[in-house]
Amino acid sequence: MKKLFIIVFLFMLGFGKAQEDKGGLMSHLLVNVGYANLNGNYFKLGPEVYLTQPNGNLIDLSLTANMAYFSKHFVVVPELGIGYQFNSKKVGNRVDPYREYVNSTFYSARINVSPWNVTPEIGIALIGIVEANIGYSFEFNKHDYASFDGIKFGLTIHIPTIYFVSEAGLY
């Protein structure tokens, strides 16, 4: 299962870079950090790729590790996600869209899959960085220490790496 997540993430990065041209998708690498509540409190951390469309909407691909402490056991739940973020404002600068996202609001729809559950979510993101989301998790496989069936809500911070990479001269 770990190999599958690694292969899918590498595919996401390759797909994003392959689509970069004037009229196609443009990719941006981010790091997501956050909090989620699903029958317990989770700390979320992982890489994320935004594929910016010419209309300013985003396709969001993520690979997240949800970490928690249940029944005296540290639990890590890997989660693969795909989402779509609708931009409320037209973006003119696709190379550095975050300068224009300060005045934008995004409405998101996403689906996350782990080895134990599937979770469709909706949310709202301010400035393309801070996102509040809510969804319902459907458990299809039992876990030894945690239950994954029920309402899930969370807060996520999407940290763009474009500023760190461009400073180092890699972009």
JSON list of C-alpha atoms in Angstrom, two decimals:
[
{"chain": "A", "resi": 1, "resn": "MET", "atom": "CA", "xyz": [0.00, 0.00, 0.00]},
{"chain": "A", "resi": 2, "resn": "LYS", "atom": "CA", "xyz": [2.87, 2.37, 0.78]},
{"chain": "A", "resi": 3, "resn": "LYS", "atom": "CA", "xyz": [4.33, 1.77, -2.67]},
{"chain": "A", "resi": 4, "resn": "LEU", "atom": "CA", "xyz": [0.98, 2.64, -4.25]},
{"chain": "A", "resi": 5, "resn": "PHE", "atom": "CA", "xyz": [0.87, 6.01, -2.45]},
{"chain": "A", "resi": 6, "resn": "ILE", "atom": "CA", "xyz": [4.43, 6.80, -3.53]},
{"chain": "A", "resi": 7, "resn": "ILE", "atom": "CA", "xyz": [3.71, 5.87, -7.15]},
{"chain": "A", "resi": 8, "resn": "VAL", "atom": "CA", "xyz": [0.51, 7.95, -7.22]},
{"chain": "A", "resi": 9, "resn": "PHE", "atom": "CA", "xyz": [2.26, 11.00, -5.72]},
{"chain": "A", "resi": 10, "resn": "LEU", "atom": "CA", "xyz": [5.13, 10.78, -8.23]},
{"chain": "A", "resi": 11, "resn": "PHE", "atom": "CA", "xyz": [2.55, 10.51, -11.01]},
{"chain": "A", "resi": 12, "resn": "MET", "atom": "CA", "xyz": [0.81, 13.65, -9.67]},
{"chain": "A", "resi": 13, "resn": "LEU", "atom": "CA", "xyz": [4.06, 15.60, -9.78]},
{"chain": "A", "resi": 14, "resn": "GLY", "atom": "CA", "xyz": [4.94, 14.35, -13.25]},
{"chain": "A", "resi": 15, "resn": "PHE", "atom": "CA", "xyz": [1.48, 15.06, -14.61]},
{"chain": "A", "resi": 16, "resn": "GLY", "atom": "CA", "xyz": [1.55, 18.58, -13.24]},
{"chain": "A", "resi": 17, "resn": "LYS", "atom": "CA", "xyz": [4.92, 19.39, -14.80]},
{"chain": "A", "resi": 18, "resn": "ALA", "atom": "CA", "xyz": [3.96, 17.80, -18.12]},
{"chain": "A", "resi": 19, "resn": "GLN", "atom": "CA", "xyz": [0.89, 20.02, -18.43]},
{"chain": "A", "resi": 20, "resn": "GLU", "atom": "CA", "xyz": [2.68, 23.34, -17.95]},
{"chain": "A", "resi": 21, "resn": "ASP", "atom": "CA", "xyz": [2.23, 25.41, -21.06]},
{"chain": "A", "resi": 22, "resn": "LYS", "atom": "CA", "xyz": [0.54, 28.66, -21.94]},
{"chain": "A", "resi": 23, "resn": "GLY", "atom": "CA", "xyz": [-2.99, 27.26, -22.32]},
{"chain": "A", "resi": 24, "resn": "GLY", "atom": "CA", "xyz": [-2.86, 24.12, -20.14]},
{"chain": "A", "resi": 25, "resn": "LEU", "atom": "CA", "xyz": [-2.54, 23.40, -16.48]},
{"chain": "A", "resi": 26, "resn": "MET", "atom": "CA", "xyz": [0.22, 24.92, -14.38]},
{"chain": "A", "resi": 27, "resn": "SER", "atom": "CA", "xyz": [1.39, 23.08, -11.26]},
{"chain": "A", "resi": 28, "resn": "HIS", "atom": "CA", "xyz": [2.35, 24.44, -7.85]},
{"chain": "A", "resi": 29, "resn": "LEU", "atom": "CA", "xyz": [3.76, 22.34, -5.03]},
{"chain": "A", "resi": 30, "resn": "LEU", "atom": "CA", "xyz": [2.42, 23.03, -1.53]},
{"chain": "A", "resi": 31, "resn": "VAL", "atom": "CA", "xyz": [2.66, 21.56, 1.94]},
{"chain": "A", "resi": 32, "resn": "ASN", "atom": "CA", "xyz": [-0.58, 21.10, 3.85]},
{"chain": "A", "resi": 33, "resn": "VAL", "atom": "CA", "xyz": [-0.69, 21.24, 7.64]},
{"chain": "A", "resi": 34, "resn": "GLY", "atom": "CA", "xyz": [-3.85, 21.04, 9.64]},
{"chain": "A", "resi": 35, "resn": "TYR", "atom": "CA", "xyz": [-6.29, 19.62, 12.11]},
{"chain": "A", "resi": 36, "resn": "ALA", "atom": "CA", "xyz": [-9.09, 17.12, 11.50]},
{"chain": "A", "resi": 37, "resn": "ASN", "atom": "CA", "xyz": [-11.70, 15.62, 13.81]},
{"chain": "A", "resi": 38, "resn": "LEU", "atom": "CA", "xyz": [-13.16, 12.22, 12.99]},
{"chain": "A", "resi": 39, "resn": "ASN", "atom": "CA", "xyz": [-14.05, 10.40, 16.22]},
{"chain": "A", "resi": 40, "resn": "GLY", "atom": "CA", "xyz": [-10.81, 11.88, 17.57]},
{"chain": "A", "resi": 41, "resn": "ASN", "atom": "CA", "xyz": [-8.28, 14.63, 16.93]},
{"chain": "A", "resi": 42, "resn": "TYR", "atom": "CA", "xyz": [-5.76, 14.28, 14.09]},
{"chain": "A", "resi": 43, "resn": "PHE", "atom": "CA", "xyz": [-2.75, 16.32, 13.05]},
{"chain": "A", "resi": 44, "resn": "LYS", "atom": "CA", "xyz": [-2.45, 16.42, 9.23]},
{"chain": "A", "resi": 45, "resn": "LEU", "atom": "CA", "xyz": [0.76, 16.85, 7.26]},
{"chain": "A", "resi": 46, "resn": "GLY", "atom": "CA", "xyz": [1.69, 16.13, 3.67]},
{"chain": "A", "resi": 47, "resn": "PRO", "atom": "CA", "xyz": [2.57, 17.34, 0.17]},
{"chain": "A", "resi": 48, "resn": "GLU", "atom": "CA", "xyz": [0.01, 18.74, -2.21]},
{"chain": "A", "resi": 49, "resn": "VAL", "atom": "CA", "xyz": [-0.05, 19.78, -5.86]},
{"chain": "A", "resi": 50, "resn": "TYR", "atom": "CA", "xyz": [-2.32, 22.53, -7.20]},
{"chain": "A", "resi": 51, "resn": "LEU", "atom": "CA", "xyz": [-2.96, 22.38, -10.93]},
{"chain": "A", "resi": 52, "resn": "THR", "atom": "CA", "xyz": [-4.02, 25.91, -11.87]},
{"chain": "A", "resi": 53, "resn": "GLN", "atom": "CA", "xyz": [-6.38, 26.07, -14.82]},
{"chain": "A", "resi": 54, "resn": "PRO", "atom": "CA", "xyz": [-6.55, 29.02, -17.24]},
{"chain": "A", "resi": 55, "resn": "ASN", "atom": "CA", "xyz": [-9.84, 30.11, -15.60]},
{"chain": "A", "resi": 56, "resn": "GLY", "atom": "CA", "xyz": [-8.19, 30.31, -12.14]},
{"chain": "A", "resi": 57, "resn": "ASN", "atom": "CA", "xyz": [-9.84, 27.22, -10.70]},
{"chain": "A", "resi": 58, "resn": "LEU", "atom": "CA", "xyz": [-7.63, 24.61, -9.05]},
{"chain": "A", "resi": 59, "resn": "ILE", "atom": "CA", "xyz": [-7.37, 20.85, -9.23]},
{"chain": "A", "resi": 60, "resn": "ASP", "atom": "CA", "xyz": [-6.01, 19.75, -5.87]},
{"chain": "A", "resi": 61, "resn": "LEU", "atom": "CA", "xyz": [-4.02, 16.49, -5.48]},
{"chain": "A", "resi": 62, "resn": "SER", "atom": "CA", "xyz": [-2.80, 15.57, -2.00]},
{"chain": "A", "resi": 63, "resn": "LEU", "atom": "CA", "xyz": [-1.12, 12.83, -0.03]},
{"chain": "A", "resi": 64, "resn": "THR", "atom": "CA", "xyz": [-1.63, 13.37, 3.71]},
{"chain": "A", "resi": 65, "resn": "ALA", "atom": "CA", "xyz": [-0.56, 11.58, 6.86]},
{"chain": "A", "resi": 66, "resn": "ASN", "atom": "CA", "xyz": [-3.20, 11.93, 9.59]},
{"chain": "A", "resi": 67, "resn": "MET", "atom": "CA", "xyz": [-1.57, 11.31, 12.97]},
{"chain": "A", "resi": 68, "resn": "ALA", "atom": "CA", "xyz": [-3.35, 10.66, 16.28]},
{"chain": "A", "resi": 69, "resn": "TYR", "atom": "CA", "xyz": [-3.00, 8.91, 19.60]},
{"chain": "A", "resi": 70, "resn": "PHE", "atom": "CA", "xyz": [-5.71, 6.27, 20.28]},
{"chain": "A", "resi": 71, "resn": "SER", "atom": "CA", "xyz": [-5.91, 3.59, 22.98]},
{"chain": "A", "resi": 72, "resn": "LYS", "atom": "CA", "xyz": [-2.30, 4.19, 24.00]},
{"chain": "A", "resi": 73, "resn": "HIS", "atom": "CA", "xyz": [-1.19, 3.71, 20.39]},
{"chain": "A", "resi": 74, "resn": "PHE", "atom": "CA", "xyz": [0.17, 6.26, 17.91]},
{"chain": "A", "resi": 75, "resn": "VAL", "atom": "CA", "xyz": [-1.86, 5.90, 14.71]},
{"chain": "A", "resi": 76, "resn": "VAL", "atom": "CA", "xyz": [-0.86, 7.17, 11.25]},
{"chain": "A", "resi": 77, "resn": "VAL", "atom": "CA", "xyz": [-3.58, 7.14, 8.59]},
{"chain": "A", "resi": 78, "resn": "PRO", "atom": "CA", "xyz": [-2.31, 7.75, 5.03]},
{"chain": "A", "resi": 79, "resn": "GLU", "atom": "CA", "xyz": [-4.85, 9.55, 2.89]},
{"chain": "A", "resi": 80, "resn": "LEU", "atom": "CA", "xyz": [-4.92, 10.24, -0.84]},
{"chain": "A", "resi": 81, "resn": "GLY", "atom": "CA", "xyz": [-7.12, 13.14, -1.95]},
{"chain": "A", "resi": 82, "resn": "ILE", "atom": "CA", "xyz": [-8.36, 14.77, -5.12]},
{"chain": "A", "resi": 83, "resn": "GLY", "atom": "CA", "xyz": [-10.39, 17.94, -5.16]},
{"chain": "A", "resi": 84, "resn": "TYR", "atom": "CA", "xyz": [-11.56, 20.89, -7.18]},
{"chain": "A", "resi": 85, "resn": "GLN", "atom": "CA", "xyz": [-11.48, 24.46, -5.95]},
{"chain": "A", "resi": 86, "resn": "PHE", "atom": "CA", "xyz": [-13.75, 27.00, -7.61]},
{"chain": "A", "resi": 87, "resn": "ASN", "atom": "CA", "xyz": [-12.24, 30.49, -7.67]},
{"chain": "A", "resi": 88, "resn": "SER", "atom": "CA", "xyz": [-14.65, 33.36, -7.12]},
{"chain": "A", "resi": 89, "resn": "LYS", "atom": "CA", "xyz": [-12.33, 35.77, -8.95]},
{"chain": "A", "resi": 90, "resn": "LYS", "atom": "CA", "xyz": [-10.57, 35.64, -12.34]},
{"chain": "A", "resi": 91, "resn": "VAL", "atom": "CA", "xyz": [-6.81, 35.18, -11.94]},
{"chain": "A", "resi": 92, "resn": "GLY", "atom": "CA", "xyz": [-4.48, 36.86, -14.43]},
{"chain": "A", "resi": 93, "resn": "ASN", "atom": "CA", "xyz": [-1.11, 35.71, -13.10]},
{"chain": "A", "resi": 94, "resn": "ARG", "atom": "CA", "xyz": [-0.91, 31.90, -13.21]},
{"chain": "A", "resi": 95, "resn": "VAL", "atom": "CA", "xyz": [2.85, 31.77, -12.56]},
{"chain": "A", "resi": 96, "resn": "ASP", "atom": "CA", "xyz": [2.46, 33.36, -9.10]},
{"chain": "A", "resi": 97, "resn": "PRO", "atom": "CA", "xyz": [-1.29, 33.20, -8.42]},
{"chain": "A", "resi": 98, "resn": "TYR", "atom": "CA", "xyz": [-0.94, 33.71, -4.64]},
{"chain": "A", "resi": 99, "resn": "ARG", "atom": "CA", "xyz": [-0.49, 37.47, -5.05]},
{"chain": "A", "resi": 100, "resn": "GLU", "atom": "CA", "xyz": [-4.00, 37.60, -6.51]},
{"chain": "A", "resi": 101, "resn": "TYR", "atom": "CA", "xyz": [-5.50, 34.97, -4.18]},
{"chain": "A", "resi": 102, "resn": "VAL", "atom": "CA", "xyz": [-5.38, 37.45, -1.29]},
{"chain": "A", "resi": 103, "resn": "ASN", "atom": "CA", "xyz": [-8.68, 38.86, -2.54]},
{"chain": "A", "resi": 104, "resn": "SER", "atom": "CA", "xyz": [-10.19, 35.52, -3.62]},
{"chain": "A", "resi": 105, "resn": "THR", "atom": "CA", "xyz": [-12.42, 32.98, -1.96]},
{"chain": "A", "resi": 106, "resn": "PHE", "atom": "CA", "xyz": [-12.46, 29.35, -3.07]},
{"chain": "A", "resi": 107, "resn": "TYR", "atom": "CA", "xyz": [-15.26, 26.82, -2.70]},
{"chain": "A", "resi": 108, "resn": "SER", "atom": "CA", "xyz": [-13.92, 23.30, -2.67]},
{"chain": "A", "resi": 109, "resn": "ALA", "atom": "CA", "xyz": [-15.22, 19.78, -3.24]},
{"chain": "A", "resi": 110, "resn": "ARG", "atom": "CA", "xyz": [-12.88, 16.91, -2.45]},
{"chain": "A", "resi": 111, "resn": "ILE", "atom": "CA", "xyz": [-12.79, 13.18, -1.91]},
{"chain": "A", "resi": 112, "resn": "ASN", "atom": "CA", "xyz": [-10.21, 11.52, 0.35]},
{"chain": "A", "resi": 113, "resn": "VAL", "atom": "CA", "xyz": [-9.43, 7.81, 0.44]},
{"chain": "A", "resi": 114, "resn": "SER", "atom": "CA", "xyz": [-7.48, 5.86, 3.04]},
{"chain": "A", "resi": 115, "resn": "PRO", "atom": "CA", "xyz": [-7.08, 2.09, 3.54]},
{"chain": "A", "resi": 116, "resn": "TRP", "atom": "CA", "xyz": [-10.05, 2.25, 5.96]},
{"chain": "A", "resi": 117, "resn": "ASN", "atom": "CA", "xyz": [-12.46, 4.91, 4.67]},
{"chain": "A", "resi": 118, "resn": "VAL", "atom": "CA", "xyz": [-13.72, 7.20, 1.92]},
{"chain": "A", "resi": 119, "resn": "THR", "atom": "CA", "xyz": [-14.60, 10.80, 2.79]},
{"chain": "A", "resi": 120, "resn": "PRO", "atom": "CA", "xyz": [-16.33, 13.27, 0.47]},
{"chain": "A", "resi": 121, "resn": "GLU", "atom": "CA", "xyz": [-15.88, 16.85, 1.73]},
{"chain": "A", "resi": 122, "resn": "ILE", "atom": "CA", "xyz": [-16.88, 20.41, 0.93]},
{"chain": "A", "resi": 123, "resn": "GLY", "atom": "CA", "xyz": [-15.16, 23.52, 2.17]},
{"chain": "A", "resi": 124, "resn": "ILE", "atom": "CA", "xyz": [-14.28, 27.15, 1.83]},
{"chain": "A", "resi": 125, "resn": "ALA", "atom": "CA", "xyz": [-10.74, 28.50, 1.48]},
{"chain": "A", "resi": 126, "resn": "LEU", "atom": "CA", "xyz": [-9.72, 32.08, 2.11]},
{"chain": "A", "resi": 127, "resn": "ILE", "atom": "CA", "xyz": [-6.79, 33.49, 0.10]},
{"chain": "A", "resi": 128, "resn": "GLY", "atom": "CA", "xyz": [-6.18, 29.97, -1.22]},
{"chain": "A", "resi": 129, "resn": "ILE", "atom": "CA", "xyz": [-4.26, 29.15, 1.95]},
{"chain": "A", "resi": 130, "resn": "VAL", "atom": "CA", "xyz": [-6.60, 28.66, 4.95]},
{"chain": "A", "resi": 131, "resn": "GLU", "atom": "CA", "xyz": [-9.40, 26.13, 4.37]},
{"chain": "A", "resi": 132, "resn": "ALA", "atom": "CA", "xyz": [-12.25, 24.98, 6.59]},
{"chain": "A", "resi": 133, "resn": "ASN", "atom": "CA", "xyz": [-13.94, 21.76, 5.47]},
{"chain": "A", "resi": 134, "resn": "ILE", "atom": "CA", "xyz": [-16.64, 19.31, 6.52]},
{"chain": "A", "resi": 135, "resn": "GLY", "atom": "CA", "xyz": [-17.63, 15.90, 5.22]},
{"chain": "A", "resi": 136, "resn": "TYR", "atom": "CA", "xyz": [-18.88, 12.45, 6.08]},
{"chain": "A", "resi": 137, "resn": "SER", "atom": "CA", "xyz": [-16.58, 9.46, 6.33]},
{"chain": "A", "resi": 138, "resn": "PHE", "atom": "CA", "xyz": [-17.74, 6.03, 5.18]},
{"chain": "A", "resi": 139, "resn": "GLU", "atom": "CA", "xyz": [-15.75, 3.23, 6.77]},
{"chain": "A", "resi": 140, "resn": "PHE", "atom": "CA", "xyz": [-15.23, 0.15, 4.59]},
{"chain": "A", "resi": 141, "resn": "ASN", "atom": "CA", "xyz": [-12.46, -1.58, 6.57]},
{"chain": "A", "resi": 142, "resn": "LYS", "atom": "CA", "xyz": [-12.13, -1.90, 10.35]},
{"chain": "A", "resi": 143, "resn": "HIS", "atom": "CA", "xyz": [-9.10, -0.41, 12.14]},
{"chain": "A", "resi": 144, "resn": "ASP", "atom": "CA", "xyz": [-7.70, -1.92, 15.34]},
{"chain": "A", "resi": 145, "resn": "TYR", "atom": "CA", "xyz": [-7.70, 1.31, 17.39]},
{"chain": "A", "resi": 146, "resn": "ALA", "atom": "CA", "xyz": [-9.96, 3.89, 15.74]},
{"chain": "A", "resi": 147, "resn": "SER", "atom": "CA", "xyz": [-13.37, 4.20, 14.10]},
{"chain": "A", "resi": 148, "resn": "PHE", "atom": "CA", "xyz": [-13.59, 5.99, 10.75]},
{"chain": "A", "resi": 149, "resn": "ASP", "atom": "CA", "xyz": [-17.36, 6.31, 10.36]},
{"chain": "A", "resi": 150, "resn": "GLY", "atom": "CA", "xyz": [-19.04, 9.67, 10.94]},
{"chain": "A", "resi": 151, "resn": "ILE", "atom": "CA", "xyz": [-18.82, 13.40, 10.43]},
{"chain": "A", "resi": 152, "resn": "LYS", "atom": "CA", "xyz": [-15.36, 14.79, 9.72]},
{"chain": "A", "resi": 153, "resn": "PHE", "atom": "CA", "xyz": [-14.40, 18.43, 9.95]},
{"chain": "A", "resi": 154, "resn": "GLY", "atom": "CA", "xyz": [-11.12, 20.24, 9.91]},
{"chain": "A", "resi": 155, "resn": "LEU", "atom": "CA", "xyz": [-8.96, 23.24, 9.26]},
{"chain": "A", "resi": 156, "resn": "THR", "atom": "CA", "xyz": [-6.07, 23.08, 6.80]},
{"chain": "A", "resi": 157, "resn": "ILE", "atom": "CA", "xyz": [-3.29, 25.53, 5.97]},
{"chain": "A", "resi": 158, "resn": "HIS", "atom": "CA", "xyz": [-1.88, 25.17, 2.44]},
{"chain": "A", "resi": 159, "resn": "ILE", "atom": "CA", "xyz": [1.69, 26.52, 2.44]},
{"chain": "A", "resi": 160, "resn": "PRO", "atom": "CA", "xyz": [2.90, 27.42, -1.09]},
{"chain": "A", "resi": 161, "resn": "THR", "atom": "CA", "xyz": [6.52, 26.44, -1.77]},
{"chain": "A", "resi": 162, "resn": "ILE", "atom": "CA", "xyz": [6.82, 28.79, -4.75]},
{"chain": "A", "resi": 163, "resn": "TYR", "atom": "CA", "xyz": [8.41, 31.47, -2.57]},
{"chain": "A", "resi": 164, "resn": "PHE", "atom": "CA", "xyz": [10.94, 29.11, -0.97]},
{"chain": "A", "resi": 165, "resn": "VAL", "atom": "CA", "xyz": [11.93, 27.45, -4.25]},
{"chain": "A", "resi": 166, "resn": "SER", "atom": "CA", "xyz": [12.22, 30.69, -6.23]},
{"chain": "A", "resi": 167, "resn": "GLU", "atom": "CA", "xyz": [14.43, 32.19, -3.51]},
{"chain": "A", "resi": 168, "resn": "ALA", "atom": "CA", "xyz": [16.82, 29.26, -3.90]},
{"chain": "A", "resi": 169, "resn": "GLY", "atom": "CA", "xyz": [16.93, 29.80, -7.67]},
{"chain": "A", "resi": 170, "resn": "LEU", "atom": "CA", "xyz": [15.21, 26.53, -8.55]},
{"chain": "A", "resi": 171, "resn": "TYR", "atom": "CA", "xyz": [12.27, 28.12, -10.36]}
]
